[in-house]
Short mmCIF file of N, CA and C in Angstrom, two decimals:
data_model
loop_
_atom_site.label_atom_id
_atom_site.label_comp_id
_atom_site.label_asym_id
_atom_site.label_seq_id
_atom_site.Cartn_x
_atom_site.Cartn_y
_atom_site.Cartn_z
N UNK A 80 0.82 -1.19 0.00
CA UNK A 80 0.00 0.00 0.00
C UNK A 80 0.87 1.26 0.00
N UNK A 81 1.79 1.41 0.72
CA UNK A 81 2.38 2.76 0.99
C UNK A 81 3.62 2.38 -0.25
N UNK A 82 3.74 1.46 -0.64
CA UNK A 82 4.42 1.85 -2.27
C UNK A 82 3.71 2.86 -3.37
N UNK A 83 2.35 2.49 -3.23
CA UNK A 83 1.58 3.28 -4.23
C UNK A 83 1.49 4.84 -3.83
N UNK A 84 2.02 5.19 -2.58
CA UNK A 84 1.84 6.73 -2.69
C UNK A 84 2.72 7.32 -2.47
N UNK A 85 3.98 6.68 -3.22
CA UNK A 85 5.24 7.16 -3.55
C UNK A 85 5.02 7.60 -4.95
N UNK A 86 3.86 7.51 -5.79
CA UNK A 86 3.71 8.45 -7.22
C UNK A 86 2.20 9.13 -6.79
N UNK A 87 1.74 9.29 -5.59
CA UNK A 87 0.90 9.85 -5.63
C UNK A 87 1.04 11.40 -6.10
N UNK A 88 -0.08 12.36 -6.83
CA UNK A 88 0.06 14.01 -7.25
C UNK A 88 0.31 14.91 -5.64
N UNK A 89 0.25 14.52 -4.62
CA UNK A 89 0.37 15.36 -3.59
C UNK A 89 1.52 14.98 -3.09
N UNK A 90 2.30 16.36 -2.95
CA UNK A 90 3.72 16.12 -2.73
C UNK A 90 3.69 15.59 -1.14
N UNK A 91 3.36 16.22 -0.49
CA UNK A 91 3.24 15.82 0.53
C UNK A 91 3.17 14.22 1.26
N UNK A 92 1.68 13.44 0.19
CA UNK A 92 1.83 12.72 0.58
C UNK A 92 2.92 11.62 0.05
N UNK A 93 3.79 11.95 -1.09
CA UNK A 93 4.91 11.14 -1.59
C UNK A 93 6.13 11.62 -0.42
N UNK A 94 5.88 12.81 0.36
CA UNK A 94 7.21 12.95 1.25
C UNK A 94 7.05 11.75 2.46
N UNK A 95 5.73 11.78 2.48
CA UNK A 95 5.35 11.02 3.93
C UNK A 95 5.33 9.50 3.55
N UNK A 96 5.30 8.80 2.23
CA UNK A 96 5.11 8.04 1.95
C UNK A 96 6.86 7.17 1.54
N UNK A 97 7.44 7.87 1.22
CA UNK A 97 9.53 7.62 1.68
C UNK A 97 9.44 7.60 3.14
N UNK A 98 9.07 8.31 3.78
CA UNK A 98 9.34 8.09 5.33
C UNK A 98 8.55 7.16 5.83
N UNK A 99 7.55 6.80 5.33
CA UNK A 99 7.01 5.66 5.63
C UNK A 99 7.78 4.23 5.46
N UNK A 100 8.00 4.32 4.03
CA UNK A 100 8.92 3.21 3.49
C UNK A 100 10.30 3.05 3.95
N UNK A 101 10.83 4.09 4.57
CA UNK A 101 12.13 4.08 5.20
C UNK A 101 11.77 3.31 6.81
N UNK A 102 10.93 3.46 7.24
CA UNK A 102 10.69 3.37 8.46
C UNK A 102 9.92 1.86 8.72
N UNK A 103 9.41 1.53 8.02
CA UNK A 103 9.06 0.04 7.47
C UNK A 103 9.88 -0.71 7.03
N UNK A 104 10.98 -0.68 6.19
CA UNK A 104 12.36 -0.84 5.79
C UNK A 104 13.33 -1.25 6.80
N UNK A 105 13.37 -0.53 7.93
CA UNK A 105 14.49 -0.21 9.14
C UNK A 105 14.16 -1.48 10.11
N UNK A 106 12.45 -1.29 10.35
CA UNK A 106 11.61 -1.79 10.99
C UNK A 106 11.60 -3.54 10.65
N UNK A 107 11.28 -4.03 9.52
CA UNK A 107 11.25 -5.12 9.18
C UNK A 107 12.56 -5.33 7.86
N UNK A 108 13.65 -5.19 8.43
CA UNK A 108 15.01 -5.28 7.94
C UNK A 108 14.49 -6.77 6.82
N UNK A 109 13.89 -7.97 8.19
CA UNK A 109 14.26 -9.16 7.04
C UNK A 109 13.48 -9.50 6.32
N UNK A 110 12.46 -8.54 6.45
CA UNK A 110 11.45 -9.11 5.41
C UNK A 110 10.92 -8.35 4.12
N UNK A 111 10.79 -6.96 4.43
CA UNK A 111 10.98 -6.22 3.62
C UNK A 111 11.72 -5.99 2.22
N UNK A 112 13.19 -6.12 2.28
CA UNK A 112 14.10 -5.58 1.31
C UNK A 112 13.70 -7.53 0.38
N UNK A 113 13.58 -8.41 0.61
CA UNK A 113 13.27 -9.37 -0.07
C UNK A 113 12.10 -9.47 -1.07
N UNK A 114 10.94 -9.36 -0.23
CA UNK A 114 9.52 -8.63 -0.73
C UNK A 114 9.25 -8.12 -1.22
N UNK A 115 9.78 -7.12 -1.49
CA UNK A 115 9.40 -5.71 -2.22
C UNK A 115 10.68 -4.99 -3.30
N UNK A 116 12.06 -5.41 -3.08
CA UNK A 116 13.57 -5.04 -3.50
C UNK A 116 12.89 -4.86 -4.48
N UNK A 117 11.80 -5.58 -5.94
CA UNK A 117 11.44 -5.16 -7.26
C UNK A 117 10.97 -3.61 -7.04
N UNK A 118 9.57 -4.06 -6.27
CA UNK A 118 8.81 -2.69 -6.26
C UNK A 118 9.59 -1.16 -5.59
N UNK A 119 10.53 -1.20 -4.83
CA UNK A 119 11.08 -0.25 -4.18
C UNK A 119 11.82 0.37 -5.34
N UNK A 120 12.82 -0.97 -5.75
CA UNK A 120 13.76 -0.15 -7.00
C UNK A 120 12.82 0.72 -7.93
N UNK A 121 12.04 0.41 -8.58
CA UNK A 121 11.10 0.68 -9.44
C UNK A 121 10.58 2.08 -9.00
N UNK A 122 10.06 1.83 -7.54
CA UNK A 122 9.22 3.58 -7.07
C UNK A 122 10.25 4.44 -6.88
N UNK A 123 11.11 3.73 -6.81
CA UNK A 123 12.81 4.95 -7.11
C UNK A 123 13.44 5.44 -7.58
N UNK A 124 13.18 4.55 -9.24
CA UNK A 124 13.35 4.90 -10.46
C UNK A 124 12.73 5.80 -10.72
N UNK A 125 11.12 5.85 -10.63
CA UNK A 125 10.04 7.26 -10.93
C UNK A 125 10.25 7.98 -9.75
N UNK A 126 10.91 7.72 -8.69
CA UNK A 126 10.91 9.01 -7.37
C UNK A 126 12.16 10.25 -8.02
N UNK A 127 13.12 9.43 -8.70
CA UNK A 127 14.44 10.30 -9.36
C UNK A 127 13.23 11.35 -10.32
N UNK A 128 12.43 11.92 -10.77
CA UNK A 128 12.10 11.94 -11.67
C UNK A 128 11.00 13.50 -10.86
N UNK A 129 10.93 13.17 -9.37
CA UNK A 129 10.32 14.11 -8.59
C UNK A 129 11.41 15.61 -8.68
N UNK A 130 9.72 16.19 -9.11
CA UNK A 130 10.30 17.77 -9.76
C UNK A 130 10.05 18.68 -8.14
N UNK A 131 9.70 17.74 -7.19
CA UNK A 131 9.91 18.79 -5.71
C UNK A 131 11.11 17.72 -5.26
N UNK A 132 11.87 19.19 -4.69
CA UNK A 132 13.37 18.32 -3.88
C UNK A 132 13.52 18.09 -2.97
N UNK A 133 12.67 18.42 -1.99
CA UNK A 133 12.45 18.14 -0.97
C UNK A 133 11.75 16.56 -0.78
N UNK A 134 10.97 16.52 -1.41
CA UNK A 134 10.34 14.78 -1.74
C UNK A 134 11.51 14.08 -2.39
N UNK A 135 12.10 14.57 -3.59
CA UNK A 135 13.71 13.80 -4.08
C UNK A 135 14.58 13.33 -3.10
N UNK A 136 14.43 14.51 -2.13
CA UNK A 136 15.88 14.50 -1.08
C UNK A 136 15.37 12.90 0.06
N UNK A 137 13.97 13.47 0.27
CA UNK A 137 13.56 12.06 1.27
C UNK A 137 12.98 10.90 0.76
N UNK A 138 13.36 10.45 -1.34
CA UNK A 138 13.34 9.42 -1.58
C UNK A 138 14.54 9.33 -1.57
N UNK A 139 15.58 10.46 -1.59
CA UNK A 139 16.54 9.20 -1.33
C UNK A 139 17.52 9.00 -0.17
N UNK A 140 16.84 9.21 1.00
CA UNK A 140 17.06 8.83 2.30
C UNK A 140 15.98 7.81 2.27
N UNK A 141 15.04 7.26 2.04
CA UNK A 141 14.16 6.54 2.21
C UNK A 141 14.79 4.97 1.80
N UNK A 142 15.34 5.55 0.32
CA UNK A 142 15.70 4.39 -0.47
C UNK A 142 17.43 3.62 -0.19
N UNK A 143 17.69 4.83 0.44
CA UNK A 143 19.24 4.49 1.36
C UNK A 143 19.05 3.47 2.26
N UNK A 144 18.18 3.94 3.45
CA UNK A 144 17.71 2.82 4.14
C UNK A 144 16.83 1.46 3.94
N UNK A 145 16.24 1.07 2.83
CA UNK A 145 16.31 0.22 2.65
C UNK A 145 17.14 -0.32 1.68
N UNK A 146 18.01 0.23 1.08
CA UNK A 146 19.13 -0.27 0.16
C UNK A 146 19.89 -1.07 0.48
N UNK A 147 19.55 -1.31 2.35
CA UNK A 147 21.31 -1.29 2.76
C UNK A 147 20.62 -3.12 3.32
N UNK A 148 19.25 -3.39 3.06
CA UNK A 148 19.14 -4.39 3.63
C UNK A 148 18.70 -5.61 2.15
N UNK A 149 19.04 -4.70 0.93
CA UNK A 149 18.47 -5.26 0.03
C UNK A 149 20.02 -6.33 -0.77
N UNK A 150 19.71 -7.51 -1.09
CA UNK A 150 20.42 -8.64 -1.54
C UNK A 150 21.06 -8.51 -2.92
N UNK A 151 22.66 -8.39 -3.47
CA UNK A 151 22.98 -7.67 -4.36
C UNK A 151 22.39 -8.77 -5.66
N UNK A 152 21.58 -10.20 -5.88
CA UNK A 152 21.63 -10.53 -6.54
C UNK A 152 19.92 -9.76 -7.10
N UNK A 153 19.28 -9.20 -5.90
CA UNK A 153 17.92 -8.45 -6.01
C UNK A 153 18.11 -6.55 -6.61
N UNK A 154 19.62 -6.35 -6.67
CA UNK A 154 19.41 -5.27 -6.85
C UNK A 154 20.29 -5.04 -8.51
N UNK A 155 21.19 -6.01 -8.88
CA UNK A 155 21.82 -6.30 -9.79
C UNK A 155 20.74 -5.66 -11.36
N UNK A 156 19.38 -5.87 -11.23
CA UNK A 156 18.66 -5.43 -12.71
C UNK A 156 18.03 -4.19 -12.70
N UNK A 157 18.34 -3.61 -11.39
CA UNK A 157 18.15 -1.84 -10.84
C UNK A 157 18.79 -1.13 -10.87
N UNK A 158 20.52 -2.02 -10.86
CA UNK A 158 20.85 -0.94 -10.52
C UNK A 158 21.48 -0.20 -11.57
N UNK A 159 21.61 -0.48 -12.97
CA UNK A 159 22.01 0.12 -14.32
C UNK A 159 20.95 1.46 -14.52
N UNK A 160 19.64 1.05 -14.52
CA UNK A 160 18.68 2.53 -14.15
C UNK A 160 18.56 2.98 -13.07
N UNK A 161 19.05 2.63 -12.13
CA UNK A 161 19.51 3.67 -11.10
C UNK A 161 20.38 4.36 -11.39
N UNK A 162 21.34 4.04 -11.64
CA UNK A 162 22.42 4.81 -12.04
C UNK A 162 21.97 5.76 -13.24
N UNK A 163 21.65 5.73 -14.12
CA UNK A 163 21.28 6.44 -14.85
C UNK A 163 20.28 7.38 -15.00
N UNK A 164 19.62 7.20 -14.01
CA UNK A 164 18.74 8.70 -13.79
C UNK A 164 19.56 9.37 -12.56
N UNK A 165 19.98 8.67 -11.48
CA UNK A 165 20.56 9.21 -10.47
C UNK A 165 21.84 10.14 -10.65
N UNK A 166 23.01 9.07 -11.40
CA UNK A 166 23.82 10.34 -11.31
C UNK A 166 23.33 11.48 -12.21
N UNK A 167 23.10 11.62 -12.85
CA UNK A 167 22.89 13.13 -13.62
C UNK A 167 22.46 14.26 -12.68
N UNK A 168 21.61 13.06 -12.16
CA UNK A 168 20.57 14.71 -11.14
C UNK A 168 21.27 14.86 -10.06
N UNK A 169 22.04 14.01 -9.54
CA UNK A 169 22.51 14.35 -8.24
C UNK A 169 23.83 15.66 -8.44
N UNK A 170 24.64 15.18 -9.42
CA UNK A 170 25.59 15.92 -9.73
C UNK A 170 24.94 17.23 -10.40
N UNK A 171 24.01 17.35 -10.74
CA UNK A 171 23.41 18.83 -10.98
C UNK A 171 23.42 19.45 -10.65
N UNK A 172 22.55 18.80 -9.36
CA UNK A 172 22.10 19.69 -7.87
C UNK A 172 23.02 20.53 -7.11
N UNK A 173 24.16 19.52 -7.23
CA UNK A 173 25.19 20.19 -6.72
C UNK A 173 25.07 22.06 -6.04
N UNK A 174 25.12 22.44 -7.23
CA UNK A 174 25.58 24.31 -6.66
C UNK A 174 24.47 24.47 -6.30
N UNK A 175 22.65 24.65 -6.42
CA UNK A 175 21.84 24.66 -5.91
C UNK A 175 21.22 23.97 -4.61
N UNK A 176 21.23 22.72 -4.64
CA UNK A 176 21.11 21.59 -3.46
C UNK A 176 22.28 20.93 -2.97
N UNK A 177 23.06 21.49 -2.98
CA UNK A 177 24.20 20.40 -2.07
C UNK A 177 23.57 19.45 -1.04
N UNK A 178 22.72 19.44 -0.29
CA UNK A 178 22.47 18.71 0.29
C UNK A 178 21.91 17.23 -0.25
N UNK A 179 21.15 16.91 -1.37
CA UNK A 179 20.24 16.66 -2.70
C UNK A 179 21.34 15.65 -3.35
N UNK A 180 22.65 16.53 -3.37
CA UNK A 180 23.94 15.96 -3.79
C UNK A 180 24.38 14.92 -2.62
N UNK A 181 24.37 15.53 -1.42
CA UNK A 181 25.39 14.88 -0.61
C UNK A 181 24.42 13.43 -0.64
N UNK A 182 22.76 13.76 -0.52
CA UNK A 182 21.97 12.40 -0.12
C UNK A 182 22.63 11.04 -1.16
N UNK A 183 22.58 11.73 -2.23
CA UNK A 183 23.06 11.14 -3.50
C UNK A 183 23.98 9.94 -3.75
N UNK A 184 25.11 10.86 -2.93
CA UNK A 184 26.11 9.63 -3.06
C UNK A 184 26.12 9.25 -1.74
N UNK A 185 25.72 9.39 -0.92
CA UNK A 185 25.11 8.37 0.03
C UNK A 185 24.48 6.80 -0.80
N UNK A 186 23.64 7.15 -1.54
CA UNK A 186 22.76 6.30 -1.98
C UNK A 186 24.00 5.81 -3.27
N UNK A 187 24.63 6.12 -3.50
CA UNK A 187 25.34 5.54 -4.81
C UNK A 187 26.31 5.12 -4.38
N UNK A 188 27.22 5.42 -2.82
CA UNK A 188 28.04 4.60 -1.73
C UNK A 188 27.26 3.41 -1.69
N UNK A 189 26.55 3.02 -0.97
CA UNK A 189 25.07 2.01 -0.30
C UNK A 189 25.09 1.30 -1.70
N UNK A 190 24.70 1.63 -2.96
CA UNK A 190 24.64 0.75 -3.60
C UNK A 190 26.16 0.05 -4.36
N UNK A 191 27.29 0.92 -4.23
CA UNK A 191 28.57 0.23 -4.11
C UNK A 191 28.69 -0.69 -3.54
N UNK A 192 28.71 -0.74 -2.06
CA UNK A 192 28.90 -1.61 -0.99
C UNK A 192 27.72 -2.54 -1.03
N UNK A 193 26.70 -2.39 -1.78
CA UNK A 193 25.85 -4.08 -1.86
C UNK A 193 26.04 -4.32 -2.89
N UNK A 194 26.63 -4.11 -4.33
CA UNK A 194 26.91 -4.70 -5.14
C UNK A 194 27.92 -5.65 -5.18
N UNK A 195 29.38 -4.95 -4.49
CA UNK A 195 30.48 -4.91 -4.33
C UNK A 195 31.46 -5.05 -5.67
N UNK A 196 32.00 -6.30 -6.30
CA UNK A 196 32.73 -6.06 -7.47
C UNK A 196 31.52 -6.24 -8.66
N UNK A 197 30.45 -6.32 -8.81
CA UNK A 197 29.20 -6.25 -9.29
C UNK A 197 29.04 -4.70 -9.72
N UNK A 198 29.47 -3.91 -8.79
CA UNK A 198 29.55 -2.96 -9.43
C UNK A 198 30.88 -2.10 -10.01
N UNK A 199 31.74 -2.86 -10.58
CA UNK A 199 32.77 -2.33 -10.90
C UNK A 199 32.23 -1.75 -12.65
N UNK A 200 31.61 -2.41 -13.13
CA UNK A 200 31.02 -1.56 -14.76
C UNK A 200 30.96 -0.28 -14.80
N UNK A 201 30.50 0.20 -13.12
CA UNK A 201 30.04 1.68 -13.34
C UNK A 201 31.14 2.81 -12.73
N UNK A 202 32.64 1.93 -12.70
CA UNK A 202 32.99 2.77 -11.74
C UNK A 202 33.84 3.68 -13.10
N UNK A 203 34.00 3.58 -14.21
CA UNK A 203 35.15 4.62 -14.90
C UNK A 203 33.89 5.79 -15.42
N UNK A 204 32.62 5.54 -15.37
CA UNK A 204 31.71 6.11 -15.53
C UNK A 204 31.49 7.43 -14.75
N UNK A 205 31.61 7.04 -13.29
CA UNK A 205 31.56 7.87 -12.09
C UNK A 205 32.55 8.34 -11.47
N UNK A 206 33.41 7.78 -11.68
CA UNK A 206 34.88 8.16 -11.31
C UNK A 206 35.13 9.73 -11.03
N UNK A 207 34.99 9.80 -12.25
CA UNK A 207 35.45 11.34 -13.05
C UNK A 207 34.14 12.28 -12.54
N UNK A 208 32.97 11.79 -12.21
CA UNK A 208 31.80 12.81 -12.21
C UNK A 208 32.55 12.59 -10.52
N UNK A 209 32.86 11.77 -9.86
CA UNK A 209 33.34 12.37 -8.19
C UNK A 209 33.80 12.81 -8.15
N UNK A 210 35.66 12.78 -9.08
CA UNK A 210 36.57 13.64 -8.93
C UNK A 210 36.27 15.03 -9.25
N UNK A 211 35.60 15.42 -10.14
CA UNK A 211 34.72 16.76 -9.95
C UNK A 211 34.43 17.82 -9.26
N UNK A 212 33.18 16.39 -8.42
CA UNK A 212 32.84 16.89 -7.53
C UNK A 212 33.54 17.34 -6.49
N UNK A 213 34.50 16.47 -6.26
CA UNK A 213 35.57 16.79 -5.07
C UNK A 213 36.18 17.80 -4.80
N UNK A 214 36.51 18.04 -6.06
CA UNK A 214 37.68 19.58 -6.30
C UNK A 214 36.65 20.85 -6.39
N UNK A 215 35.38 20.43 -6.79
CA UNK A 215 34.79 21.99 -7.45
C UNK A 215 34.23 21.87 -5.09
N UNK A 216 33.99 20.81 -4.44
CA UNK A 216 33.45 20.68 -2.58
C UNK A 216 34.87 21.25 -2.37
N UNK A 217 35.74 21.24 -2.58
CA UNK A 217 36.60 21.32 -1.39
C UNK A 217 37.33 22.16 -0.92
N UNK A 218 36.82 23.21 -1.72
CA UNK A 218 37.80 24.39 -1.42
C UNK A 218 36.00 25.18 -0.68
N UNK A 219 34.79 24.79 -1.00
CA UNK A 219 34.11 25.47 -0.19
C UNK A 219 33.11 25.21 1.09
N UNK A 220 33.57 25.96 1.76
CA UNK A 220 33.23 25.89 3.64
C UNK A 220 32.26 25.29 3.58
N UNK A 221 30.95 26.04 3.10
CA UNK A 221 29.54 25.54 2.60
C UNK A 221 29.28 24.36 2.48
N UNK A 222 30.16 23.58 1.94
CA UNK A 222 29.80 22.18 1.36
C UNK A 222 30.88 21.04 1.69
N UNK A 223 31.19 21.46 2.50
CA UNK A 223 32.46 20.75 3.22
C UNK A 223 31.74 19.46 4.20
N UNK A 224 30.66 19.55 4.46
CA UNK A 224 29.76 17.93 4.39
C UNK A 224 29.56 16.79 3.09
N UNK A 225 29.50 17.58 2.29
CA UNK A 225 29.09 17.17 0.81
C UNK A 225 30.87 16.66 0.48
N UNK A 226 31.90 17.25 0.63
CA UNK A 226 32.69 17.04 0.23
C UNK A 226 33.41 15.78 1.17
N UNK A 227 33.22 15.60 1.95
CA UNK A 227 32.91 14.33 3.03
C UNK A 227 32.54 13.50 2.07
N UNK A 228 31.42 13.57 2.17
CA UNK A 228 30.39 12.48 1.25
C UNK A 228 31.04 11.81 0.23
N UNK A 229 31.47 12.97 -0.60
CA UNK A 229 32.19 12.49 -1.91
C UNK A 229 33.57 11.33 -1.78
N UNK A 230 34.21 11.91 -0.90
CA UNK A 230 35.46 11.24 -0.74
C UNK A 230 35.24 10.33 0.24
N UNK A 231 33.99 9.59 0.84
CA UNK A 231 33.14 8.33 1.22
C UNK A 231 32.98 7.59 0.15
N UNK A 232 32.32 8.08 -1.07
CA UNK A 232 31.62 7.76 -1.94
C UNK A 232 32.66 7.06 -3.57
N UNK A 233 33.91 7.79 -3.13
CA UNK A 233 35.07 7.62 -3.91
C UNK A 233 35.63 6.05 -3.40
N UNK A 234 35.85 6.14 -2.07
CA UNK A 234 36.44 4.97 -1.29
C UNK A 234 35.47 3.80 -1.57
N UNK A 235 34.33 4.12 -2.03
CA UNK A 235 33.31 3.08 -1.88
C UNK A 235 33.54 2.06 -3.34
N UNK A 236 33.33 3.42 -4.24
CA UNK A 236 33.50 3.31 -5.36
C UNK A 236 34.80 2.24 -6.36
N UNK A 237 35.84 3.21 -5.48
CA UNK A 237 37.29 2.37 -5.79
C UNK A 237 37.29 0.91 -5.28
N UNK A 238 36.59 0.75 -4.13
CA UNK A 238 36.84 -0.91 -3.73
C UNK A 238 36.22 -1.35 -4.31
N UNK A 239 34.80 -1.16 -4.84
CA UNK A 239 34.17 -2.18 -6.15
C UNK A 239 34.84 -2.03 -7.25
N UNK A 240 35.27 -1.21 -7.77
CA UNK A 240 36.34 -1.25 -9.00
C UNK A 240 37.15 -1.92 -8.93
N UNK A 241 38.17 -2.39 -7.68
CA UNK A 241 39.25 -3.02 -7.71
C UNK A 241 40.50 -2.14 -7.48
N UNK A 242 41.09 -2.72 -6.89
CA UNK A 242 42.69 -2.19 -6.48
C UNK A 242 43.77 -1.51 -7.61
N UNK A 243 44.03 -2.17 -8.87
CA UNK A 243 44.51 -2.28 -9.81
C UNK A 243 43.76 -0.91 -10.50
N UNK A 244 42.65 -0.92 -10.60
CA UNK A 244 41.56 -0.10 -11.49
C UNK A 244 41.85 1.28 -10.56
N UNK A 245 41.32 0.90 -9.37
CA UNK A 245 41.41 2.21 -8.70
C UNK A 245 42.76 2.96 -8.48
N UNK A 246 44.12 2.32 -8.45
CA UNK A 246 45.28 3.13 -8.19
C UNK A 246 45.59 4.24 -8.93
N UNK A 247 45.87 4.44 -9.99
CA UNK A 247 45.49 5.62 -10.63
C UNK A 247 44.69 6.68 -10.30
N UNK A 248 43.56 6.71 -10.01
CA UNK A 248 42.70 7.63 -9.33
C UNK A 248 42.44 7.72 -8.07
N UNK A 249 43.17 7.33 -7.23
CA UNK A 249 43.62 7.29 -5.67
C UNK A 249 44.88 8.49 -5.84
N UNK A 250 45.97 7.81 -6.99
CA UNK A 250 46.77 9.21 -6.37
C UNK A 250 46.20 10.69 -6.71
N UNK A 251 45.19 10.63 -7.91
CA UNK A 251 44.48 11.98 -8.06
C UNK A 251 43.71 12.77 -6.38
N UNK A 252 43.38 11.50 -6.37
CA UNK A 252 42.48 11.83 -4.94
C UNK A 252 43.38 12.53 -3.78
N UNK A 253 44.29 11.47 -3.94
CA UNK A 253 45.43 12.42 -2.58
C UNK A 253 45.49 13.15 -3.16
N UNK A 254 45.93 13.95 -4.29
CA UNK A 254 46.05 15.07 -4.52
C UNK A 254 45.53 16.36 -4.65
N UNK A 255 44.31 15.98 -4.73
CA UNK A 255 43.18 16.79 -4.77
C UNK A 255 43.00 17.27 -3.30
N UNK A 256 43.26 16.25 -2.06
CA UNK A 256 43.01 16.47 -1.15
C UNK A 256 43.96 17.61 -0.30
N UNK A 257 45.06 17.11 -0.72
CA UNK A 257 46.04 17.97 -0.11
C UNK A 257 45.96 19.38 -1.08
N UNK A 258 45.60 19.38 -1.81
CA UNK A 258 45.37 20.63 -2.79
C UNK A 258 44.20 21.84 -1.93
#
């Protein structure tokens, strides 16, 4: 039931309806993310797609928390369109929503770490949209949470890629950092 009013027309009730699902999610860890892992991915796919950001921002805290209980062989046919509506918008948001951003790769960490080398396809993809991000976060105060995030989201990233894959863009990273 409270899947279906994650596309409901009232924003409101799609904000209350992620917090619902987050909280049901948390709540029934083992039964949930099994049950439903189709339908969640799916209302997440059309939640990326929410033109209020405030409802965006708490699908994807909603979808974080149950991401983290969902089985990588259940999330493996989601997660190519996840990725593909997600990063664009998250990295958008950036100079306007940093926060929108930071949820972002939260949720694109979370789905690193349940894929694990499952998701190495997507990492030369994203690589470059973190390192980006990193350098354009880190020189400002403002977003110096977000820039956290990122270089979470990098570490996450690089271990599903692999050691070999990732060295190269590890020493960018130190460098960026100390920069």
């Amino acid at each position: 039931q409270t899947i279906k009013l994650l596309a409901h027309p009232n924003m409101r009730v799609r904000y209350a309806g992620w917090g619902c699902l987050a909280q049901f999610g948390e709540d029934h860890a083992e039964t949930v993310p099994e049950t439903f892992a189709n339908e969640v991915c799916q209302a997440f796919i059309i939640g990326l797609e929410d033109p209020v950001h405030k409802v965006l921002k708490r699908s994807l805290e909603g979808f974080g928390i149950v991401l983290q209980f969902i089985d990588r062989d259940l999330l493996e046919p989601a997660c190519k369109p996840i990725l593909q509506k997600l990063a664009p918008r998250a990295f958008a948001a950036l100079e306007q929503f940093p926060k929108l951003t930071e949820e972002a790769l939260a949720v694109i960490s979370i789905l690193a770490q349940q894929m694990e080398d499952g998701f190495a396809p997507y990492y030369a993809e994203l690589m470059p949209l973190l390192m980006q991000t990193m350098k354009t976060t880190a020189a400002s105060v403002e977003k110096r949470s977000c820039f956290g995030r990122t270089v979470e989201c990098i570490a996450h990233v690089g271990s599903a890629g692999g050691a070999a894959t990732f060295k190269n863009d590890a020493q960018n990273v130190m460098q960026a950092m100390i920069e």
